[in-house]
Amino acid sequence: MPIYDIEEQDIEILYNCPICDSSDIEIISEVVEKEKRKFKTDFDSNFTKIIPMEEHIIFLSTAYCKECKFVFRNKRPNLPWFEKSWNIREDEDKDAVYEQAHDPEKEKQRYNRYENLSEVLEEVTTGRKLLDVGCGPGTGLKAFQDRGWEVMGVEPDPVRAKVGNEVNKINIFPGKIEDFTEPDDSFDVITLCHSLEHIHNIQELFNQINRLLKSNGILIIAVPNLQAPDRILFGRKWVAFDAPRHLYHFTPDTLNQLCNKYNFNIIRKYS
């Protein structure tokens, strides 16, 4: 089983809200690395004696924006740490990772969800070119492809991207959306199906979406709802907290604010 070590240089800190840019944020939870400590010195109250101090490293904290009410990880592992961890996992546990990325039952469910989505989209757009950001092994894209759509995916996890390209025969770019270089106005539809909450740089993501999506194009976003009944029922054990992988926790209102910030009009909502 790979060990995913974390050091101070692997941690990034957000001082402002990713939606409204306010610095008026409140820390509501913290997670420390028990095996890691940092040492520093301080002075006593009279500034006459140096006192050695020891602190645990806080590698994850969650903040609440008092301005727009957004909940997000303001201290979290940075993207290079995730990329390094994916590579460690791929090198040390190839068979288990491949099986996880190609779970037949889970992928059947994914296929069915995307097939249902394709039926909805075909009622509102005649365009048939789609990009799925964070597409996993591409099973969802295969559902669209089977209905005659032209599809592409972006997937930073190298194992899932490999399964998509080699098993599902889907055109998947194995990397970050920031590095995706398709021409402007290439797509009629872009989907973020449970991937937005994983993406470190929201601003760059939406800059790319606005560049790649046609002027009359459609953006589909699916994220866990912080106000969902199951979150209230399960409380702190709610599965979609999923730290440290989930970096943001949206409500309908904060998601609306994010979309409005990047000039998207909400045309339909589902829950």
PDB file of C-alpha atoms in Angstrom:
ATOM      1  CA  MET A   1       0.000   0.000   0.000  1.00  0.00           C
ATOM      2  CA  PRO A   2       1.658   3.297  -1.047  1.00  0.00           C
ATOM      3  CA  ILE A   3       2.396   5.866   1.657  1.00  0.00           C
ATOM      4  CA  TYR A   4       1.507   9.439   0.726  1.00  0.00           C
ATOM      5  CA  ASP A   5       3.885  11.569   2.773  1.00  0.00           C
ATOM      6  CA  ILE A   6       3.269  15.311   3.076  1.00  0.00           C
ATOM      7  CA  GLU A   7       5.663  18.143   3.935  1.00  0.00           C
ATOM      8  CA  GLU A   8       5.179  21.867   4.492  1.00  0.00           C
ATOM      9  CA  GLN A   9       6.221  22.629   0.929  1.00  0.00           C
ATOM     10  CA  ASP A  10       3.335  20.467  -0.295  1.00  0.00           C
ATOM     11  CA  ILE A  11       0.753  22.757   1.300  1.00  0.00           C
ATOM     12  CA  GLU A  12      -0.858  25.830  -0.253  1.00  0.00           C
ATOM     13  CA  ILE A  13      -2.918  28.496   1.506  1.00  0.00           C
ATOM     14  CA  LEU A  14      -5.793  30.599   0.177  1.00  0.00           C
ATOM     15  CA  TYR A  15      -6.173  33.927   1.960  1.00  0.00           C
ATOM     16  CA  ASN A  16      -9.188  35.043  -0.046  1.00  0.00           C
ATOM     17  CA  CYS A  17     -12.478  33.454  -1.035  1.00  0.00           C
ATOM     18  CA  PRO A  18     -12.307  31.842  -4.508  1.00  0.00           C
ATOM     19  CA  ILE A  19     -15.752  33.216  -5.390  1.00  0.00           C
ATOM     20  CA  CYS A  20     -15.988  36.784  -4.053  1.00  0.00           C
ATOM     21  CA  ASP A  21     -12.299  37.398  -3.237  1.00  0.00           C
ATOM     22  CA  SER A  22     -13.127  38.526   0.289  1.00  0.00           C
ATOM     23  CA  SER A  23     -10.454  38.105   2.959  1.00  0.00           C
ATOM     24  CA  ASP A  24     -13.105  38.026   5.682  1.00  0.00           C
ATOM     25  CA  ILE A  25     -12.982  34.275   6.235  1.00  0.00           C
ATOM     26  CA  GLU A  26     -13.305  32.130   9.347  1.00  0.00           C
ATOM     27  CA  ILE A  27     -11.484  28.842   9.916  1.00  0.00           C
ATOM     28  CA  ILE A  28     -14.050  26.206  10.920  1.00  0.00           C
ATOM     29  CA  SER A  29     -11.889  23.047  11.042  1.00  0.00           C
ATOM     30  CA  GLU A  30      -8.257  21.943  10.929  1.00  0.00           C
ATOM     31  CA  VAL A  31      -6.431  18.656  10.385  1.00  0.00           C
ATOM     32  CA  VAL A  32      -2.862  18.154  11.605  1.00  0.00           C
ATOM     33  CA  GLU A  33      -0.165  15.720  10.560  1.00  0.00           C
ATOM     34  CA  LYS A  34       0.637  14.017  13.878  1.00  0.00           C
ATOM     35  CA  GLU A  35       3.950  12.610  12.733  1.00  0.00           C
ATOM     36  CA  LYS A  36       5.206  15.946  11.439  1.00  0.00           C
ATOM     37  CA  ARG A  37       6.271  18.844  13.636  1.00  0.00           C
ATOM     38  CA  LYS A  38       7.868  22.174  13.038  1.00  0.00           C
ATOM     39  CA  PHE A  39      10.080  24.009  15.493  1.00  0.00           C
ATOM     40  CA  LYS A  40      10.341  27.733  16.029  1.00  0.00           C
ATOM     41  CA  THR A  41      11.290  30.177  18.760  1.00  0.00           C
ATOM     42  CA  ASP A  42       9.491  32.978  20.512  1.00  0.00           C
ATOM     43  CA  PHE A  43      10.218  35.458  23.308  1.00  0.00           C
ATOM     44  CA  ASP A  44       8.725  35.511  26.769  1.00  0.00           C
ATOM     45  CA  SER A  45       6.392  38.348  27.801  1.00  0.00           C
ATOM     46  CA  ASN A  46       9.329  40.534  28.844  1.00  0.00           C
ATOM     47  CA  PHE A  47      11.244  39.864  25.632  1.00  0.00           C
ATOM     48  CA  THR A  48      14.231  38.721  27.676  1.00  0.00           C
ATOM     49  CA  LYS A  49      14.249  34.981  27.098  1.00  0.00           C
ATOM     50  CA  ILE A  50      14.028  32.860  23.959  1.00  0.00           C
ATOM     51  CA  ILE A  51      11.496  30.044  24.272  1.00  0.00           C
ATOM     52  CA  PRO A  52      11.634  27.013  21.925  1.00  0.00           C
ATOM     53  CA  MET A  53       8.229  26.014  20.589  1.00  0.00           C
ATOM     54  CA  GLU A  54       6.938  22.941  18.794  1.00  0.00           C
ATOM     55  CA  GLU A  55       3.869  22.813  16.566  1.00  0.00           C
ATOM     56  CA  HIS A  56       2.142  20.154  14.508  1.00  0.00           C
ATOM     57  CA  ILE A  57       1.880  20.915  10.814  1.00  0.00           C
ATOM     58  CA  ILE A  58      -1.660  21.843   9.793  1.00  0.00           C
ATOM     59  CA  PHE A  59      -2.016  20.420   6.293  1.00  0.00           C
ATOM     60  CA  LEU A  60      -5.756  20.861   5.854  1.00  0.00           C
ATOM     61  CA  SER A  61      -8.166  23.523   7.059  1.00  0.00           C
ATOM     62  CA  THR A  62     -11.654  24.533   6.017  1.00  0.00           C
ATOM     63  CA  ALA A  63     -12.845  28.126   5.869  1.00  0.00           C
ATOM     64  CA  TYR A  64     -16.200  29.890   5.708  1.00  0.00           C
ATOM     65  CA  CYS A  65     -16.492  33.128   3.767  1.00  0.00           C
ATOM     66  CA  LYS A  66     -18.505  35.638   5.806  1.00  0.00           C
ATOM     67  CA  GLU A  67     -19.251  37.657   2.685  1.00  0.00           C
ATOM     68  CA  CYS A  68     -20.705  35.096   0.240  1.00  0.00           C
ATOM     69  CA  LYS A  69     -21.114  32.063   2.587  1.00  0.00           C
ATOM     70  CA  PHE A  70     -18.826  29.785   0.547  1.00  0.00           C
ATOM     71  CA  VAL A  71     -17.138  26.842   2.334  1.00  0.00           C
ATOM     72  CA  PHE A  72     -13.727  25.827   0.987  1.00  0.00           C
ATOM     73  CA  ARG A  73     -10.361  24.322   1.936  1.00  0.00           C
ATOM     74  CA  ASN A  74      -8.168  27.345   2.494  1.00  0.00           C
ATOM     75  CA  LYS A  75      -5.196  25.175   3.448  1.00  0.00           C
ATOM     76  CA  ARG A  76      -4.772  22.048   1.373  1.00  0.00           C
ATOM     77  CA  PRO A  77      -2.236  19.854  -0.415  1.00  0.00           C
ATOM     78  CA  ASN A  78      -1.165  21.554  -3.633  1.00  0.00           C
ATOM     79  CA  LEU A  79      -1.651  20.102  -7.086  1.00  0.00           C
ATOM     80  CA  PRO A  80       1.969  18.860  -7.447  1.00  0.00           C
ATOM     81  CA  TRP A  81       1.424  16.767  -4.283  1.00  0.00           C
ATOM     82  CA  PHE A  82      -1.630  15.104  -5.854  1.00  0.00           C
ATOM     83  CA  GLU A  83       0.275  14.493  -9.090  1.00  0.00           C
ATOM     84  CA  LYS A  84       3.189  12.992  -7.153  1.00  0.00           C
ATOM     85  CA  SER A  85       0.776  10.779  -5.198  1.00  0.00           C
ATOM     86  CA  TRP A  86      -0.879   9.528  -8.395  1.00  0.00           C
ATOM     87  CA  ASN A  87       2.535   8.585  -9.760  1.00  0.00           C
ATOM     88  CA  ILE A  88       3.510   6.770  -6.535  1.00  0.00           C
ATOM     89  CA  ARG A  89       0.223   4.866  -6.599  1.00  0.00           C
ATOM     90  CA  GLU A  90       0.658   3.946 -10.261  1.00  0.00           C
ATOM     91  CA  ASP A  91       4.237   2.735  -9.756  1.00  0.00           C
ATOM     92  CA  GLU A  92       3.662   0.744  -6.554  1.00  0.00           C
ATOM     93  CA  ASP A  93       0.180  -0.725  -6.933  1.00  0.00           C
ATOM     94  CA  LYS A  94      -0.486  -1.032 -10.661  1.00  0.00           C
ATOM     95  CA  ASP A  95      -3.011  -3.883 -10.586  1.00  0.00           C
ATOM     96  CA  ALA A  96      -5.139  -2.451  -7.769  1.00  0.00           C
ATOM     97  CA  VAL A  97      -5.201   0.985  -9.365  1.00  0.00           C
ATOM     98  CA  TYR A  98      -6.158  -0.399 -12.757  1.00  0.00           C
ATOM     99  CA  GLU A  99      -9.010  -2.392 -11.215  1.00  0.00           C
ATOM    100  CA  GLN A 100     -10.218   0.681  -9.328  1.00  0.00           C
ATOM    101  CA  ALA A 101     -10.221   2.732 -12.524  1.00  0.00           C
ATOM    102  CA  HIS A 102     -12.070   0.005 -14.397  1.00  0.00           C
ATOM    103  CA  ASP A 103     -14.702  -1.179 -11.894  1.00  0.00           C
ATOM    104  CA  PRO A 104     -17.441  -2.676 -14.149  1.00  0.00           C
ATOM    105  CA  GLU A 105     -20.369  -1.987 -11.799  1.00  0.00           C
ATOM    106  CA  LYS A 106     -19.326   1.577 -11.028  1.00  0.00           C
ATOM    107  CA  GLU A 107     -18.641   2.313 -14.682  1.00  0.00           C
ATOM    108  CA  LYS A 108     -22.015   0.885 -15.710  1.00  0.00           C
ATOM    109  CA  GLN A 109     -23.646   3.369 -13.347  1.00  0.00           C
ATOM    110  CA  ARG A 110     -21.524   6.164 -14.799  1.00  0.00           C
ATOM    111  CA  TYR A 111     -22.520   5.141 -18.335  1.00  0.00           C
ATOM    112  CA  ASN A 112     -26.217   5.219 -17.412  1.00  0.00           C
ATOM    113  CA  ARG A 113     -25.944   8.659 -15.787  1.00  0.00           C
ATOM    114  CA  TYR A 114     -24.281  10.134 -18.860  1.00  0.00           C
ATOM    115  CA  GLU A 115     -26.760   8.438 -21.170  1.00  0.00           C
ATOM    116  CA  ASN A 116     -29.583  10.114 -19.249  1.00  0.00           C
ATOM    117  CA  LEU A 117     -27.729  13.423 -19.500  1.00  0.00           C
ATOM    118  CA  SER A 118     -27.307  13.034 -23.259  1.00  0.00           C
ATOM    119  CA  GLU A 119     -31.054  12.592 -23.654  1.00  0.00           C
ATOM    120  CA  VAL A 120     -31.680  15.835 -21.763  1.00  0.00           C
ATOM    121  CA  LEU A 121     -29.083  17.744 -23.780  1.00  0.00           C
ATOM    122  CA  GLU A 122     -30.431  16.531 -27.102  1.00  0.00           C
ATOM    123  CA  GLU A 123     -33.680  18.317 -26.253  1.00  0.00           C
ATOM    124  CA  VAL A 124     -31.991  21.708 -25.834  1.00  0.00           C
ATOM    125  CA  THR A 125     -29.082  21.777 -28.311  1.00  0.00           C
ATOM    126  CA  THR A 126     -28.424  20.625 -31.851  1.00  0.00           C
ATOM    127  CA  GLY A 127     -24.655  20.731 -31.292  1.00  0.00           C
ATOM    128  CA  ARG A 128     -23.017  17.368 -30.839  1.00  0.00           C
ATOM    129  CA  LYS A 129     -19.444  18.106 -29.775  1.00  0.00           C
ATOM    130  CA  LEU A 130     -18.709  17.641 -26.070  1.00  0.00           C
ATOM    131  CA  LEU A 131     -15.775  18.022 -23.679  1.00  0.00           C
ATOM    132  CA  ASP A 132     -15.859  16.330 -20.267  1.00  0.00           C
ATOM    133  CA  VAL A 133     -13.439  17.858 -17.745  1.00  0.00           C
ATOM    134  CA  GLY A 134     -12.353  15.296 -15.167  1.00  0.00           C
ATOM    135  CA  CYS A 135     -13.756  12.477 -17.283  1.00  0.00           C
ATOM    136  CA  GLY A 136     -12.175   9.574 -15.369  1.00  0.00           C
ATOM    137  CA  PRO A 137     -11.837   6.478 -17.582  1.00  0.00           C
ATOM    138  CA  GLY A 138     -14.210   7.928 -20.185  1.00  0.00           C
ATOM    139  CA  THR A 139     -17.158   5.604 -19.625  1.00  0.00           C
ATOM    140  CA  GLY A 140     -19.554   8.537 -19.543  1.00  0.00           C
ATOM    141  CA  LEU A 141     -18.154   9.898 -22.781  1.00  0.00           C
ATOM    142  CA  LYS A 142     -18.668   6.491 -24.357  1.00  0.00           C
ATOM    143  CA  ALA A 143     -22.402   6.851 -23.629  1.00  0.00           C
ATOM    144  CA  PHE A 144     -22.432  10.096 -25.617  1.00  0.00           C
ATOM    145  CA  GLN A 145     -20.270   8.601 -28.368  1.00  0.00           C
ATOM    146  CA  ASP A 146     -22.663   5.670 -28.715  1.00  0.00           C
ATOM    147  CA  ARG A 147     -25.419   8.202 -29.434  1.00  0.00           C
ATOM    148  CA  GLY A 148     -23.440   9.858 -32.224  1.00  0.00           C
ATOM    149  CA  TRP A 149     -21.697  12.650 -30.357  1.00  0.00           C
ATOM    150  CA  GLU A 150     -18.104  13.729 -31.020  1.00  0.00           C
ATOM    151  CA  VAL A 151     -16.388  13.613 -27.626  1.00  0.00           C
ATOM    152  CA  MET A 152     -13.131  14.499 -25.893  1.00  0.00           C
ATOM    153  CA  GLY A 153     -12.053  14.297 -22.269  1.00  0.00           C
ATOM    154  CA  VAL A 154      -9.516  15.845 -19.927  1.00  0.00           C
ATOM    155  CA  GLU A 155      -8.273  13.693 -17.031  1.00  0.00           C
ATOM    156  CA  PRO A 156      -5.227  14.469 -14.847  1.00  0.00           C
ATOM    157  CA  ASP A 157      -5.081  11.025 -13.208  1.00  0.00           C
ATOM    158  CA  PRO A 158      -2.753   9.107 -15.566  1.00  0.00           C
ATOM    159  CA  VAL A 159      -4.247   5.677 -14.815  1.00  0.00           C
ATOM    160  CA  ARG A 160      -7.828   6.693 -15.515  1.00  0.00           C
ATOM    161  CA  ALA A 161      -6.773   8.545 -18.654  1.00  0.00           C
ATOM    162  CA  LYS A 162      -4.916   5.429 -19.842  1.00  0.00           C
ATOM    163  CA  VAL A 163      -7.964   3.216 -19.269  1.00  0.00           C
ATOM    164  CA  GLY A 164     -10.096   5.685 -21.228  1.00  0.00           C
ATOM    165  CA  ASN A 165      -7.730   5.824 -24.169  1.00  0.00           C
ATOM    166  CA  GLU A 166      -6.849   2.114 -24.344  1.00  0.00           C
ATOM    167  CA  VAL A 167      -9.986   0.335 -23.085  1.00  0.00           C
ATOM    168  CA  ASN A 168     -12.846   2.679 -23.935  1.00  0.00           C
ATOM    169  CA  LYS A 169     -11.119   4.080 -27.055  1.00  0.00           C
ATOM    170  CA  ILE A 170     -11.995   7.652 -26.078  1.00  0.00           C
ATOM    171  CA  ASN A 171      -9.833  10.645 -26.999  1.00  0.00           C
ATOM    172  CA  ILE A 172      -8.669  11.747 -23.548  1.00  0.00           C
ATOM    173  CA  PHE A 173      -6.022  14.373 -22.851  1.00  0.00           C
ATOM    174  CA  PRO A 174      -3.951  13.072 -19.886  1.00  0.00           C
ATOM    175  CA  GLY A 175      -3.293  16.287 -18.024  1.00  0.00           C
ATOM    176  CA  LYS A 176      -4.686  19.475 -16.527  1.00  0.00           C
ATOM    177  CA  ILE A 177      -7.351  21.642 -18.142  1.00  0.00           C
ATOM    178  CA  GLU A 178      -4.875  24.545 -17.952  1.00  0.00           C
ATOM    179  CA  ASP A 179      -2.666  22.710 -20.462  1.00  0.00           C
ATOM    180  CA  PHE A 180      -5.459  21.710 -22.865  1.00  0.00           C
ATOM    181  CA  THR A 181      -4.831  23.496 -26.175  1.00  0.00           C
ATOM    182  CA  GLU A 182      -7.823  22.806 -28.419  1.00  0.00           C
ATOM    183  CA  PRO A 183      -8.846  25.857 -30.527  1.00  0.00           C
ATOM    184  CA  ASP A 184     -11.249  28.513 -29.256  1.00  0.00           C
ATOM    185  CA  ASP A 185     -14.994  27.882 -29.630  1.00  0.00           C
ATOM    186  CA  SER A 186     -14.477  24.147 -30.155  1.00  0.00           C
ATOM    187  CA  PHE A 187     -17.326  22.677 -28.100  1.00  0.00           C
ATOM    188  CA  ASP A 188     -21.105  22.858 -27.968  1.00  0.00           C
ATOM    189  CA  VAL A 189     -21.213  21.372 -24.462  1.00  0.00           C
ATOM    190  CA  ILE A 190     -18.702  21.175 -21.610  1.00  0.00           C
ATOM    191  CA  THR A 191     -19.419  19.014 -18.577  1.00  0.00           C
ATOM    192  CA  LEU A 192     -18.038  19.156 -15.030  1.00  0.00           C
ATOM    193  CA  CYS A 193     -19.620  16.071 -13.503  1.00  0.00           C
ATOM    194  CA  HIS A 194     -18.307  15.885  -9.943  1.00  0.00           C
ATOM    195  CA  SER A 195     -14.978  17.355 -10.953  1.00  0.00           C
ATOM    196  CA  LEU A 196     -15.324  21.062 -10.068  1.00  0.00           C
ATOM    197  CA  GLU A 197     -14.835  20.325  -6.362  1.00  0.00           C
ATOM    198  CA  HIS A 198     -11.444  18.725  -7.165  1.00  0.00           C
ATOM    199  CA  ILE A 199      -9.900  21.508  -9.255  1.00  0.00           C
ATOM    200  CA  HIS A 200      -7.340  23.756  -7.578  1.00  0.00           C
ATOM    201  CA  ASN A 201      -7.448  26.783  -9.863  1.00  0.00           C
ATOM    202  CA  ILE A 202     -11.097  27.714 -10.428  1.00  0.00           C
ATOM    203  CA  GLN A 203     -10.245  30.937 -12.229  1.00  0.00           C
ATOM    204  CA  GLU A 204      -8.058  29.198 -14.805  1.00  0.00           C
ATOM    205  CA  LEU A 205     -10.682  26.494 -15.231  1.00  0.00           C
ATOM    206  CA  PHE A 206     -13.402  28.993 -16.109  1.00  0.00           C
ATOM    207  CA  ASN A 207     -11.059  31.009 -18.306  1.00  0.00           C
ATOM    208  CA  GLN A 208     -10.495  27.823 -20.321  1.00  0.00           C
ATOM    209  CA  ILE A 209     -14.202  26.968 -20.386  1.00  0.00           C
ATOM    210  CA  ASN A 210     -15.074  30.440 -21.684  1.00  0.00           C
ATOM    211  CA  ARG A 211     -12.394  30.080 -24.354  1.00  0.00           C
ATOM    212  CA  LEU A 212     -13.348  26.577 -25.473  1.00  0.00           C
ATOM    213  CA  LEU A 213     -17.147  26.815 -25.332  1.00  0.00           C
ATOM    214  CA  LYS A 214     -19.082  28.270 -28.245  1.00  0.00           C
ATOM    215  CA  SER A 215     -20.969  31.509 -27.552  1.00  0.00           C
ATOM    216  CA  ASN A 216     -24.314  29.672 -27.424  1.00  0.00           C
ATOM    217  CA  GLY A 217     -22.805  26.625 -25.726  1.00  0.00           C
ATOM    218  CA  ILE A 218     -23.970  24.824 -22.602  1.00  0.00           C
ATOM    219  CA  LEU A 219     -22.031  24.165 -19.407  1.00  0.00           C
ATOM    220  CA  ILE A 220     -23.205  21.286 -17.200  1.00  0.00           C
ATOM    221  CA  ILE A 221     -22.059  21.283 -13.555  1.00  0.00           C
ATOM    222  CA  ALA A 222     -22.809  18.524 -11.043  1.00  0.00           C
ATOM    223  CA  VAL A 223     -21.449  18.862  -7.495  1.00  0.00           C
ATOM    224  CA  PRO A 224     -22.381  17.609  -4.027  1.00  0.00           C
ATOM    225  CA  ASN A 225     -24.873  19.949  -2.333  1.00  0.00           C
ATOM    226  CA  LEU A 226     -23.838  21.108   1.140  1.00  0.00           C
ATOM    227  CA  GLN A 227     -27.518  21.648   1.941  1.00  0.00           C
ATOM    228  CA  ALA A 228     -28.607  18.177   0.787  1.00  0.00           C
ATOM    229  CA  PRO A 229     -30.738  16.098   3.185  1.00  0.00           C
ATOM    230  CA  ASP A 230     -28.087  13.365   3.337  1.00  0.00           C
ATOM    231  CA  ARG A 231     -25.479  15.889   4.503  1.00  0.00           C
ATOM    232  CA  ILE A 232     -27.815  16.948   7.309  1.00  0.00           C
ATOM    233  CA  LEU A 233     -28.598  13.310   8.126  1.00  0.00           C
ATOM    234  CA  PHE A 234     -25.003  12.065   8.257  1.00  0.00           C
ATOM    235  CA  GLY A 235     -23.430  15.247   9.637  1.00  0.00           C
ATOM    236  CA  ARG A 236     -19.631  15.020   9.921  1.00  0.00           C
ATOM    237  CA  LYS A 237     -19.711  11.534   8.351  1.00  0.00           C
ATOM    238  CA  TRP A 238     -21.195  12.810   5.071  1.00  0.00           C
ATOM    239  CA  VAL A 239     -19.258  11.009   2.338  1.00  0.00           C
ATOM    240  CA  ALA A 240     -18.965  14.084   0.098  1.00  0.00           C
ATOM    241  CA  PHE A 241     -16.770  15.949   2.594  1.00  0.00           C
ATOM    242  CA  ASP A 242     -14.075  13.625   1.170  1.00  0.00           C
ATOM    243  CA  ALA A 243     -11.044  15.542   2.406  1.00  0.00           C
ATOM    244  CA  PRO A 244      -8.514  16.256   1.088  1.00  0.00           C
ATOM    245  CA  ARG A 245      -9.782  15.450  -2.426  1.00  0.00           C
ATOM    246  CA  HIS A 246     -12.813  17.748  -2.271  1.00  0.00           C
ATOM    247  CA  LEU A 247     -11.578  21.323  -2.084  1.00  0.00           C
ATOM    248  CA  TYR A 248     -14.940  23.124  -2.119  1.00  0.00           C
ATOM    249  CA  HIS A 249     -18.453  22.604  -0.741  1.00  0.00           C
ATOM    250  CA  PHE A 250     -21.144  24.315  -2.792  1.00  0.00           C
ATOM    251  CA  THR A 251     -24.711  25.256  -2.015  1.00  0.00           C
ATOM    252  CA  PRO A 252     -27.134  26.220  -4.802  1.00  0.00           C
ATOM    253  CA  ASP A 253     -26.540  29.878  -3.936  1.00  0.00           C
ATOM    254  CA  THR A 254     -22.726  29.771  -3.945  1.00  0.00           C
ATOM    255  CA  LEU A 255     -22.718  27.799  -7.200  1.00  0.00           C
ATOM    256  CA  ASN A 256     -24.983  30.449  -8.721  1.00  0.00           C
ATOM    257  CA  GLN A 257     -22.581  33.140  -7.569  1.00  0.00           C
ATOM    258  CA  LEU A 258     -19.647  31.323  -9.141  1.00  0.00           C
ATOM    259  CA  CYS A 259     -21.450  30.899 -12.464  1.00  0.00           C
ATOM    260  CA  ASN A 260     -22.540  34.546 -12.496  1.00  0.00           C
ATOM    261  CA  LYS A 261     -18.962  35.645 -11.828  1.00  0.00           C
ATOM    262  CA  TYR A 262     -17.877  34.018 -15.090  1.00  0.00           C
ATOM    263  CA  ASN A 263     -20.886  35.240 -17.106  1.00  0.00           C
ATOM    264  CA  PHE A 264     -22.973  32.074 -17.204  1.00  0.00           C
ATOM    265  CA  ASN A 265     -26.744  32.239 -17.030  1.00  0.00           C
ATOM    266  CA  ILE A 266     -28.522  29.447 -15.152  1.00  0.00           C
ATOM    267  CA  ILE A 267     -31.141  27.839 -17.392  1.00  0.00           C
ATOM    268  CA  ARG A 268     -31.988  24.655 -15.453  1.00  0.00           C
ATOM    269  CA  LYS A 269     -31.357  23.204 -12.002  1.00  0.00           C
ATOM    270  CA  TYR A 270     -31.698  19.631 -10.791  1.00  0.00           C
ATOM    271  CA  SER A 271     -31.239  18.163  -7.330  1.00  0.00           C
TER     272      SER A 271
END
